[in-house]
Amino acid sequence: MRSMVKNSCPVCHNYQSNYLGSHIRNEHGEKALSQSVLKAKESGMPDPEIGEIFGITFRQLEKIITDAYGVNISVLKRPKKIKYWAPKNFREETTTVWSYKQRGDWATHDGRYRGNWSPYIPRNVILKYSNPGDIVLDYFVGGGTTAVEAKLLGGGK
Ligand SMILES: C[S@@+](CC[C@H](N)C(=O)[O-])C[C@H]1O[C@@H](n2cnc3c(N)ncnc32)[C@H](O)[C@@H]1O
Ligand SMILES: [Zn+2]
């Protein structure tokens, strides 16, 4: 899917350009553009890549998703197959600079949506500042990264 969208028009299959978005809009219409974008989104393509390939902004992408689904669902893809429940070779942070090459994709975590934070962060904070069974409160729950980490680390609430 990725290379197909990147290299040729998903409608007429024979167009190659940096301006795929305007090609689809001009040759095949606005609806075809929305459908191509949704297809790319459903295949799991990250938002920045969709923006780059189709020449649209995050705002335009969100509008296309909202128009199609009624709400802005950030990750339109098949349910994730969980391969492991905890990060491999995890070591608690010991300094004030925390930096992660990978966002972390254990359990249900998925870094594709730009709005969530790396689960390494709540994992460290929970381990440092709470005991099993404590209540962990994250007002800005978003996609639930903190809640999932709290549960994985022995919390019930
Ligand atoms: C950047 S997201 C947090 C993402 C979260 N850490 C995660 O990993 O999914 C910020 C969240 O805070 C919520 N939010 C923003 N302002 C708020 C407020 N004043 N009161 C409660 N929730 C708020 C938003 O709806 C959004 O879900
Ligand atoms: Zn075309």
mmCIF file with all atom_site columns, C-alpha atoms and ligand atoms in Angstrom:
data_model
loop_
_atom_site.group_PDB
_atom_site.id
_atom_site.type_symbol
_atom_site.label_atom_id
_atom_site.label_alt_id
_atom_site.label_comp_id
_atom_site.label_asym_id
_atom_site.label_entity_id
_atom_site.label_seq_id
_atom_site.pdbx_PDB_ins_code
_atom_site.Cartn_x
_atom_site.Cartn_y
_atom_site.Cartn_z
_atom_site.occupancy
_atom_site.B_iso_or_equiv
_atom_site.pdbx_formal_charge
_atom_site.auth_seq_id
_atom_site.auth_comp_id
_atom_site.auth_asym_id
_atom_site.auth_atom_id
_atom_site.pdbx_PDB_model_num
ATOM   1   C  CA  . MET A 1 1   ? 0.000   0.000  0.000   1.00 0.00 ? 1   MET A CA  1
ATOM   2   C  CA  . ARG A 1 2   ? 2.696   2.431  1.013   1.00 0.00 ? 2   ARG A CA  1
ATOM   3   C  CA  . SER A 1 3   ? 4.787   2.130  -2.108  1.00 0.00 ? 3   SER A CA  1
ATOM   4   C  CA  . MET A 1 4   ? 1.677   1.976  -4.293  1.00 0.00 ? 4   MET A CA  1
ATOM   5   C  CA  . VAL A 1 5   ? 0.421   5.297  -2.950  1.00 0.00 ? 5   VAL A CA  1
ATOM   6   C  CA  . LYS A 1 6   ? 3.839   6.869  -2.989  1.00 0.00 ? 6   LYS A CA  1
ATOM   7   C  CA  . ASN A 1 7   ? 4.713   6.026  -6.552  1.00 0.00 ? 7   ASN A CA  1
ATOM   8   C  CA  . SER A 1 8   ? 1.484   6.076  -8.454  1.00 0.00 ? 8   SER A CA  1
ATOM   9   C  CA  . CYS A 1 9   ? -2.052  7.374  -8.387  1.00 0.00 ? 9   CYS A CA  1
ATOM   10  C  CA  . PRO A 1 10  ? -4.303  4.897  -6.537  1.00 0.00 ? 10  PRO A CA  1
ATOM   11  C  CA  . VAL A 1 11  ? -7.117  5.709  -9.016  1.00 0.00 ? 11  VAL A CA  1
ATOM   12  C  CA  . CYS A 1 12  ? -5.528  5.660  -12.486 1.00 0.00 ? 12  CYS A CA  1
ATOM   13  C  CA  . HIS A 1 13  ? -2.317  3.870  -11.415 1.00 0.00 ? 13  HIS A CA  1
ATOM   14  C  CA  . ASN A 1 14  ? -0.101  5.589  -13.954 1.00 0.00 ? 14  ASN A CA  1
ATOM   15  C  CA  . TYR A 1 15  ? 0.676   8.967  -12.541 1.00 0.00 ? 15  TYR A CA  1
ATOM   16  C  CA  . GLN A 1 16  ? 3.923   9.759  -10.763 1.00 0.00 ? 16  GLN A CA  1
ATOM   17  C  CA  . SER A 1 17  ? 4.602   13.101 -9.186  1.00 0.00 ? 17  SER A CA  1
ATOM   18  C  CA  . ASN A 1 18  ? 5.249   14.974 -5.991  1.00 0.00 ? 18  ASN A CA  1
ATOM   19  C  CA  . TYR A 1 19  ? 1.818   16.518 -6.388  1.00 0.00 ? 19  TYR A CA  1
ATOM   20  C  CA  . LEU A 1 20  ? -0.287  13.398 -6.048  1.00 0.00 ? 20  LEU A CA  1
ATOM   21  C  CA  . GLY A 1 21  ? -2.933  15.206 -4.003  1.00 0.00 ? 21  GLY A CA  1
ATOM   22  C  CA  . SER A 1 22  ? -3.625  17.869 -6.620  1.00 0.00 ? 22  SER A CA  1
ATOM   23  C  CA  . HIS A 1 23  ? -3.503  15.258 -9.399  1.00 0.00 ? 23  HIS A CA  1
ATOM   24  C  CA  . ILE A 1 24  ? -6.222  13.171 -7.717  1.00 0.00 ? 24  ILE A CA  1
ATOM   25  C  CA  . ARG A 1 25  ? -8.308  16.258 -6.935  1.00 0.00 ? 25  ARG A CA  1
ATOM   26  C  CA  . ASN A 1 26  ? -8.047  17.681 -10.472 1.00 0.00 ? 26  ASN A CA  1
ATOM   27  C  CA  . GLU A 1 27  ? -8.361  14.448 -12.453 1.00 0.00 ? 27  GLU A CA  1
ATOM   28  C  CA  . HIS A 1 28  ? -10.593 12.307 -10.263 1.00 0.00 ? 28  HIS A CA  1
ATOM   29  C  CA  . GLY A 1 29  ? -12.377 14.764 -7.987  1.00 0.00 ? 29  GLY A CA  1
ATOM   30  C  CA  . GLU A 1 30  ? -12.447 15.721 -4.324  1.00 0.00 ? 30  GLU A CA  1
ATOM   31  C  CA  . LYS A 1 31  ? -14.277 12.532 -3.323  1.00 0.00 ? 31  LYS A CA  1
ATOM   32  C  CA  . ALA A 1 32  ? -11.572 10.339 -4.868  1.00 0.00 ? 32  ALA A CA  1
ATOM   33  C  CA  . LEU A 1 33  ? -8.944  12.286 -2.936  1.00 0.00 ? 33  LEU A CA  1
ATOM   34  C  CA  . SER A 1 34  ? -10.803 11.774 0.353   1.00 0.00 ? 34  SER A CA  1
ATOM   35  C  CA  . GLN A 1 35  ? -11.211 8.069  -0.381  1.00 0.00 ? 35  GLN A CA  1
ATOM   36  C  CA  . SER A 1 36  ? -7.520  7.642  -1.210  1.00 0.00 ? 36  SER A CA  1
ATOM   37  C  CA  . VAL A 1 37  ? -6.522  9.448  1.974   1.00 0.00 ? 37  VAL A CA  1
ATOM   38  C  CA  . LEU A 1 38  ? -8.878  7.291  4.070   1.00 0.00 ? 38  LEU A CA  1
ATOM   39  C  CA  . LYS A 1 39  ? -7.506  4.142  2.464   1.00 0.00 ? 39  LYS A CA  1
ATOM   40  C  CA  . ALA A 1 40  ? -3.964  5.193  3.328   1.00 0.00 ? 40  ALA A CA  1
ATOM   41  C  CA  . LYS A 1 41  ? -5.064  5.993  6.883   1.00 0.00 ? 41  LYS A CA  1
ATOM   42  C  CA  . GLU A 1 42  ? -6.823  2.640  7.241   1.00 0.00 ? 42  GLU A CA  1
ATOM   43  C  CA  . SER A 1 43  ? -3.690  0.840  6.058   1.00 0.00 ? 43  SER A CA  1
ATOM   44  C  CA  . GLY A 1 44  ? -1.893  2.285  9.084   1.00 0.00 ? 44  GLY A CA  1
ATOM   45  C  CA  . MET A 1 45  ? 0.185   4.889  7.302   1.00 0.00 ? 45  MET A CA  1
ATOM   46  C  CA  . PRO A 1 46  ? 1.378   7.535  9.796   1.00 0.00 ? 46  PRO A CA  1
ATOM   47  C  CA  . ASP A 1 47  ? -0.218  11.001 9.570   1.00 0.00 ? 47  ASP A CA  1
ATOM   48  C  CA  . PRO A 1 48  ? 2.975   12.859 8.590   1.00 0.00 ? 48  PRO A CA  1
ATOM   49  C  CA  . GLU A 1 49  ? 3.501   10.475 5.687   1.00 0.00 ? 49  GLU A CA  1
ATOM   50  C  CA  . ILE A 1 50  ? -0.087  10.918 4.496   1.00 0.00 ? 50  ILE A CA  1
ATOM   51  C  CA  . GLY A 1 51  ? 0.399   14.677 4.661   1.00 0.00 ? 51  GLY A CA  1
ATOM   52  C  CA  . GLU A 1 52  ? 3.592   14.464 2.645   1.00 0.00 ? 52  GLU A CA  1
ATOM   53  C  CA  . ILE A 1 53  ? 2.278   12.099 -0.027  1.00 0.00 ? 53  ILE A CA  1
ATOM   54  C  CA  . PHE A 1 54  ? -1.106  13.744 -0.587  1.00 0.00 ? 54  PHE A CA  1
ATOM   55  C  CA  . GLY A 1 55  ? 0.015   17.299 0.116   1.00 0.00 ? 55  GLY A CA  1
ATOM   56  C  CA  . ILE A 1 56  ? -2.535  17.893 2.880   1.00 0.00 ? 56  ILE A CA  1
ATOM   57  C  CA  . THR A 1 57  ? -2.285  19.381 6.370   1.00 0.00 ? 57  THR A CA  1
ATOM   58  C  CA  . PHE A 1 58  ? -3.186  17.644 9.653   1.00 0.00 ? 58  PHE A CA  1
ATOM   59  C  CA  . ARG A 1 59  ? -6.296  19.836 9.772   1.00 0.00 ? 59  ARG A CA  1
ATOM   60  C  CA  . GLN A 1 60  ? -7.389  18.680 6.309   1.00 0.00 ? 60  GLN A CA  1
ATOM   61  C  CA  . LEU A 1 61  ? -6.696  15.067 7.260   1.00 0.00 ? 61  LEU A CA  1
ATOM   62  C  CA  . GLU A 1 62  ? -8.797  15.415 10.413  1.00 0.00 ? 62  GLU A CA  1
ATOM   63  C  CA  . LYS A 1 63  ? -11.634 16.964 8.394   1.00 0.00 ? 63  LYS A CA  1
ATOM   64  C  CA  . ILE A 1 64  ? -11.612 14.065 5.922   1.00 0.00 ? 64  ILE A CA  1
ATOM   65  C  CA  . ILE A 1 65  ? -11.741 11.545 8.793   1.00 0.00 ? 65  ILE A CA  1
ATOM   66  C  CA  . THR A 1 66  ? -14.441 13.475 10.656  1.00 0.00 ? 66  THR A CA  1
ATOM   67  C  CA  . ASP A 1 67  ? -16.581 13.797 7.512   1.00 0.00 ? 67  ASP A CA  1
ATOM   68  C  CA  . ALA A 1 68  ? -16.318 10.052 6.866   1.00 0.00 ? 68  ALA A CA  1
ATOM   69  C  CA  . TYR A 1 69  ? -16.708 8.700  10.394  1.00 0.00 ? 69  TYR A CA  1
ATOM   70  C  CA  . GLY A 1 70  ? -18.519 11.453 12.277  1.00 0.00 ? 70  GLY A CA  1
ATOM   71  C  CA  . VAL A 1 71  ? -15.648 11.718 14.746  1.00 0.00 ? 71  VAL A CA  1
ATOM   72  C  CA  . ASN A 1 72  ? -11.923 12.131 14.418  1.00 0.00 ? 72  ASN A CA  1
ATOM   73  C  CA  . ILE A 1 73  ? -10.694 8.639  15.088  1.00 0.00 ? 73  ILE A CA  1
ATOM   74  C  CA  . SER A 1 74  ? -6.953  8.939  15.198  1.00 0.00 ? 74  SER A CA  1
ATOM   75  C  CA  . VAL A 1 75  ? -5.960  5.423  14.270  1.00 0.00 ? 75  VAL A CA  1
ATOM   76  C  CA  . LEU A 1 76  ? -8.169  3.762  11.677  1.00 0.00 ? 76  LEU A CA  1
ATOM   77  C  CA  . LYS A 1 77  ? -6.787  0.324  11.418  1.00 0.00 ? 77  LYS A CA  1
ATOM   78  C  CA  . ARG A 1 78  ? -7.387  -3.254 12.361  1.00 0.00 ? 78  ARG A CA  1
ATOM   79  C  CA  . PRO A 1 79  ? -6.965  -4.129 16.059  1.00 0.00 ? 79  PRO A CA  1
ATOM   80  C  CA  . LYS A 1 80  ? -3.377  -4.430 17.136  1.00 0.00 ? 80  LYS A CA  1
ATOM   81  C  CA  . LYS A 1 81  ? -1.867  -7.864 17.699  1.00 0.00 ? 81  LYS A CA  1
ATOM   82  C  CA  . ILE A 1 82  ? -0.051  -7.646 21.008  1.00 0.00 ? 82  ILE A CA  1
ATOM   83  C  CA  . LYS A 1 83  ? 3.374   -9.216 20.777  1.00 0.00 ? 83  LYS A CA  1
ATOM   84  C  CA  . TYR A 1 84  ? 4.738   -8.429 24.216  1.00 0.00 ? 84  TYR A CA  1
ATOM   85  C  CA  . TRP A 1 85  ? 3.430   -6.813 27.393  1.00 0.00 ? 85  TRP A CA  1
ATOM   86  C  CA  . ALA A 1 86  ? 6.474   -4.958 28.639  1.00 0.00 ? 86  ALA A CA  1
ATOM   87  C  CA  . PRO A 1 87  ? 9.437   -3.144 27.136  1.00 0.00 ? 87  PRO A CA  1
ATOM   88  C  CA  . LYS A 1 88  ? 12.485  -5.264 26.480  1.00 0.00 ? 88  LYS A CA  1
ATOM   89  C  CA  . ASN A 1 89  ? 15.606  -4.492 28.524  1.00 0.00 ? 89  ASN A CA  1
ATOM   90  C  CA  . PHE A 1 90  ? 13.830  -1.779 30.479  1.00 0.00 ? 90  PHE A CA  1
ATOM   91  C  CA  . ARG A 1 91  ? 15.939  0.225  32.916  1.00 0.00 ? 91  ARG A CA  1
ATOM   92  C  CA  . GLU A 1 92  ? 14.517  2.937  35.115  1.00 0.00 ? 92  GLU A CA  1
ATOM   93  C  CA  . GLU A 1 93  ? 15.814  6.416  34.362  1.00 0.00 ? 93  GLU A CA  1
ATOM   94  C  CA  . THR A 1 94  ? 18.419  7.705  36.793  1.00 0.00 ? 94  THR A CA  1
ATOM   95  C  CA  . THR A 1 95  ? 19.085  11.178 35.415  1.00 0.00 ? 95  THR A CA  1
ATOM   96  C  CA  . THR A 1 96  ? 16.906  14.185 34.512  1.00 0.00 ? 96  THR A CA  1
ATOM   97  C  CA  . VAL A 1 97  ? 17.325  13.701 30.767  1.00 0.00 ? 97  VAL A CA  1
ATOM   98  C  CA  . TRP A 1 98  ? 14.980  11.082 29.320  1.00 0.00 ? 98  TRP A CA  1
ATOM   99  C  CA  . SER A 1 99  ? 15.296  10.315 25.659  1.00 0.00 ? 99  SER A CA  1
ATOM   100 C  CA  . TYR A 1 100 ? 13.828  7.433  23.649  1.00 0.00 ? 100 TYR A CA  1
ATOM   101 C  CA  . LYS A 1 101 ? 14.769  6.370  20.156  1.00 0.00 ? 101 LYS A CA  1
ATOM   102 C  CA  . GLN A 1 102 ? 11.594  4.272  19.939  1.00 0.00 ? 102 GLN A CA  1
ATOM   103 C  CA  . ARG A 1 103 ? 8.263   5.495  21.288  1.00 0.00 ? 103 ARG A CA  1
ATOM   104 C  CA  . GLY A 1 104 ? 7.499   2.032  22.702  1.00 0.00 ? 104 GLY A CA  1
ATOM   105 C  CA  . ASP A 1 105 ? 4.960   -0.368 21.229  1.00 0.00 ? 105 ASP A CA  1
ATOM   106 C  CA  . TRP A 1 106 ? 4.464   -2.988 23.931  1.00 0.00 ? 106 TRP A CA  1
ATOM   107 C  CA  . ALA A 1 107 ? 0.961   -3.975 25.082  1.00 0.00 ? 107 ALA A CA  1
ATOM   108 C  CA  . THR A 1 108 ? -1.640  -1.766 23.382  1.00 0.00 ? 108 THR A CA  1
ATOM   109 C  CA  . HIS A 1 109 ? 0.720   1.177  22.900  1.00 0.00 ? 109 HIS A CA  1
ATOM   110 C  CA  . ASP A 1 110 ? 1.081   2.580  19.436  1.00 0.00 ? 110 ASP A CA  1
ATOM   111 C  CA  . GLY A 1 111 ? 3.124   5.637  18.577  1.00 0.00 ? 111 GLY A CA  1
ATOM   112 C  CA  . ARG A 1 112 ? 1.453   6.293  15.256  1.00 0.00 ? 112 ARG A CA  1
ATOM   113 C  CA  . TYR A 1 113 ? -0.835  8.968  16.660  1.00 0.00 ? 113 TYR A CA  1
ATOM   114 C  CA  . ARG A 1 114 ? 1.152   12.119 17.267  1.00 0.00 ? 114 ARG A CA  1
ATOM   115 C  CA  . GLY A 1 115 ? -0.860  13.156 20.333  1.00 0.00 ? 115 GLY A CA  1
ATOM   116 C  CA  . ASN A 1 116 ? 0.050   10.433 22.781  1.00 0.00 ? 116 ASN A CA  1
ATOM   117 C  CA  . TRP A 1 117 ? 3.185   10.294 24.847  1.00 0.00 ? 117 TRP A CA  1
ATOM   118 C  CA  . SER A 1 118 ? 5.785   7.593  25.022  1.00 0.00 ? 118 SER A CA  1
ATOM   119 C  CA  . PRO A 1 119 ? 4.752   4.927  27.552  1.00 0.00 ? 119 PRO A CA  1
ATOM   120 C  CA  . TYR A 1 120 ? 8.326   5.011  28.840  1.00 0.00 ? 120 TYR A CA  1
ATOM   121 C  CA  . ILE A 1 121 ? 7.448   8.294  30.556  1.00 0.00 ? 121 ILE A CA  1
ATOM   122 C  CA  . PRO A 1 122 ? 4.474   7.172  32.703  1.00 0.00 ? 122 PRO A CA  1
ATOM   123 C  CA  . ARG A 1 123 ? 6.276   3.857  33.326  1.00 0.00 ? 123 ARG A CA  1
ATOM   124 C  CA  . ASN A 1 124 ? 9.187   5.705  34.886  1.00 0.00 ? 124 ASN A CA  1
ATOM   125 C  CA  . VAL A 1 125 ? 6.998   8.152  36.800  1.00 0.00 ? 125 VAL A CA  1
ATOM   126 C  CA  . ILE A 1 126 ? 4.741   5.401  38.196  1.00 0.00 ? 126 ILE A CA  1
ATOM   127 C  CA  . LEU A 1 127 ? 7.701   3.249  39.248  1.00 0.00 ? 127 LEU A CA  1
ATOM   128 C  CA  . LYS A 1 128 ? 9.394   6.200  40.906  1.00 0.00 ? 128 LYS A CA  1
ATOM   129 C  CA  . TYR A 1 129 ? 6.471   7.765  42.707  1.00 0.00 ? 129 TYR A CA  1
ATOM   130 C  CA  . SER A 1 130 ? 3.895   5.086  43.505  1.00 0.00 ? 130 SER A CA  1
ATOM   131 C  CA  . ASN A 1 131 ? 3.484   1.654  45.022  1.00 0.00 ? 131 ASN A CA  1
ATOM   132 C  CA  . PRO A 1 132 ? 1.409   -1.238 43.670  1.00 0.00 ? 132 PRO A CA  1
ATOM   133 C  CA  . GLY A 1 133 ? -2.254  -0.666 44.536  1.00 0.00 ? 133 GLY A CA  1
ATOM   134 C  CA  . ASP A 1 134 ? -1.956  3.141  44.663  1.00 0.00 ? 134 ASP A CA  1
ATOM   135 C  CA  . ILE A 1 135 ? -4.297  5.295  42.608  1.00 0.00 ? 135 ILE A CA  1
ATOM   136 C  CA  . VAL A 1 136 ? -2.628  6.930  39.621  1.00 0.00 ? 136 VAL A CA  1
ATOM   137 C  CA  . LEU A 1 137 ? -4.389  10.031 38.350  1.00 0.00 ? 137 LEU A CA  1
ATOM   138 C  CA  . ASP A 1 138 ? -3.721  11.487 34.928  1.00 0.00 ? 138 ASP A CA  1
ATOM   139 C  CA  . TYR A 1 139 ? -6.222  14.247 34.148  1.00 0.00 ? 139 TYR A CA  1
ATOM   140 C  CA  . PHE A 1 140 ? -5.094  14.369 30.545  1.00 0.00 ? 140 PHE A CA  1
ATOM   141 C  CA  . VAL A 1 141 ? -5.823  10.745 29.850  1.00 0.00 ? 141 VAL A CA  1
ATOM   142 C  CA  . GLY A 1 142 ? -5.985  11.055 26.042  1.00 0.00 ? 142 GLY A CA  1
ATOM   143 C  CA  . GLY A 1 143 ? -5.521  7.598  24.558  1.00 0.00 ? 143 GLY A CA  1
ATOM   144 C  CA  . GLY A 1 144 ? -4.938  6.063  27.988  1.00 0.00 ? 144 GLY A CA  1
ATOM   145 C  CA  . THR A 1 145 ? -1.170  5.502  27.871  1.00 0.00 ? 145 THR A CA  1
ATOM   146 C  CA  . THR A 1 146 ? -0.831  6.218  31.600  1.00 0.00 ? 146 THR A CA  1
ATOM   147 C  CA  . ALA A 1 147 ? -3.844  4.072  32.481  1.00 0.00 ? 147 ALA A CA  1
ATOM   148 C  CA  . VAL A 1 148 ? -2.424  1.094  30.569  1.00 0.00 ? 148 VAL A CA  1
ATOM   149 C  CA  . GLU A 1 149 ? 0.951   1.495  32.274  1.00 0.00 ? 149 GLU A CA  1
ATOM   150 C  CA  . ALA A 1 150 ? -0.683  1.786  35.713  1.00 0.00 ? 150 ALA A CA  1
ATOM   151 C  CA  . LYS A 1 151 ? -2.564  -1.451 35.065  1.00 0.00 ? 151 LYS A CA  1
ATOM   152 C  CA  . LEU A 1 152 ? 0.516   -3.242 33.734  1.00 0.00 ? 152 LEU A CA  1
ATOM   153 C  CA  . LEU A 1 153 ? 2.562   -2.169 36.767  1.00 0.00 ? 153 LEU A CA  1
ATOM   154 C  CA  . GLY A 1 154 ? 0.178   -3.564 39.307  1.00 0.00 ? 154 GLY A CA  1
ATOM   155 C  CA  . GLY A 1 155 ? -2.502  -0.971 39.784  1.00 0.00 ? 155 GLY A CA  1
ATOM   156 C  CA  . GLY A 1 156 ? -6.174  -1.853 39.804  1.00 0.00 ? 156 GLY A CA  1
ATOM   157 C  CA  . LYS A 1 157 ? -7.649  1.624  39.583  1.00 0.00 ? 157 LYS A CA  1
HETATM 158 C  C1  . LIG B 2 .   ? -1.935  15.389 24.572  1.00 0.00 ? 1   LIG B C1  1
HETATM 159 S  S1  . LIG B 2 .   ? -3.337  14.527 25.147  1.00 0.00 ? 1   LIG B S1  1
HETATM 160 C  C2  . LIG B 2 .   ? -2.655  13.460 26.357  1.00 0.00 ? 1   LIG B C2  1
HETATM 161 C  C3  . LIG B 2 .   ? -2.241  12.198 25.717  1.00 0.00 ? 1   LIG B C3  1
HETATM 162 C  C4  . LIG B 2 .   ? -1.937  11.100 26.684  1.00 0.00 ? 1   LIG B C4  1
HETATM 163 N  N1  . LIG B 2 .   ? -0.768  11.363 27.506  1.00 0.00 ? 1   LIG B N1  1
HETATM 164 C  C5  . LIG B 2 .   ? -1.727  9.821  25.873  1.00 0.00 ? 1   LIG B C5  1
HETATM 165 O  O1  . LIG B 2 .   ? -0.642  9.266  25.886  1.00 0.00 ? 1   LIG B O1  1
HETATM 166 O  O2  . LIG B 2 .   ? -2.676  9.420  25.163  1.00 0.00 ? 1   LIG B O2  1
HETATM 167 C  C6  . LIG B 2 .   ? -4.127  15.746 26.172  1.00 0.00 ? 1   LIG B C6  1
HETATM 168 C  C7  . LIG B 2 .   ? -5.490  15.281 26.710  1.00 0.00 ? 1   LIG B C7  1
HETATM 169 O  O3  . LIG B 2 .   ? -5.951  16.192 27.676  1.00 0.00 ? 1   LIG B O3  1
HETATM 170 C  C8  . LIG B 2 .   ? -7.301  16.473 27.478  1.00 0.00 ? 1   LIG B C8  1
HETATM 171 N  N2  . LIG B 2 .   ? -7.523  17.824 28.017  1.00 0.00 ? 1   LIG B N2  1
HETATM 172 C  C9  . LIG B 2 .   ? -7.064  18.994 27.532  1.00 0.00 ? 1   LIG B C9  1
HETATM 173 N  N3  . LIG B 2 .   ? -7.438  20.027 28.311  1.00 0.00 ? 1   LIG B N3  1
HETATM 174 C  C10 . LIG B 2 .   ? -8.151  19.485 29.339  1.00 0.00 ? 1   LIG B C10 1
HETATM 175 C  C11 . LIG B 2 .   ? -8.807  20.026 30.480  1.00 0.00 ? 1   LIG B C11 1
HETATM 176 N  N4  . LIG B 2 .   ? -8.810  21.323 30.717  1.00 0.00 ? 1   LIG B N4  1
HETATM 177 N  N5  . LIG B 2 .   ? -9.413  19.171 31.325  1.00 0.00 ? 1   LIG B N5  1
HETATM 178 C  C12 . LIG B 2 .   ? -9.415  17.851 31.104  1.00 0.00 ? 1   LIG B C12 1
HETATM 179 N  N6  . LIG B 2 .   ? -8.820  17.275 30.020  1.00 0.00 ? 1   LIG B N6  1
HETATM 180 C  C13 . LIG B 2 .   ? -8.205  18.089 29.153  1.00 0.00 ? 1   LIG B C13 1
HETATM 181 C  C14 . LIG B 2 .   ? -7.502  16.336 25.990  1.00 0.00 ? 1   LIG B C14 1
HETATM 182 O  O4  . LIG B 2 .   ? -8.830  16.039 25.688  1.00 0.00 ? 1   LIG B O4  1
HETATM 183 C  C15 . LIG B 2 .   ? -6.570  15.183 25.659  1.00 0.00 ? 1   LIG B C15 1
HETATM 184 O  O5  . LIG B 2 .   ? -7.245  13.958 25.821  1.00 0.00 ? 1   LIG B O5  1
HETATM 185 ZN ZN  . ZN  B 3 .   ? -4.842  9.396  -11.350 1.00 0.00 ? 2   ZN  B ZN  1
#
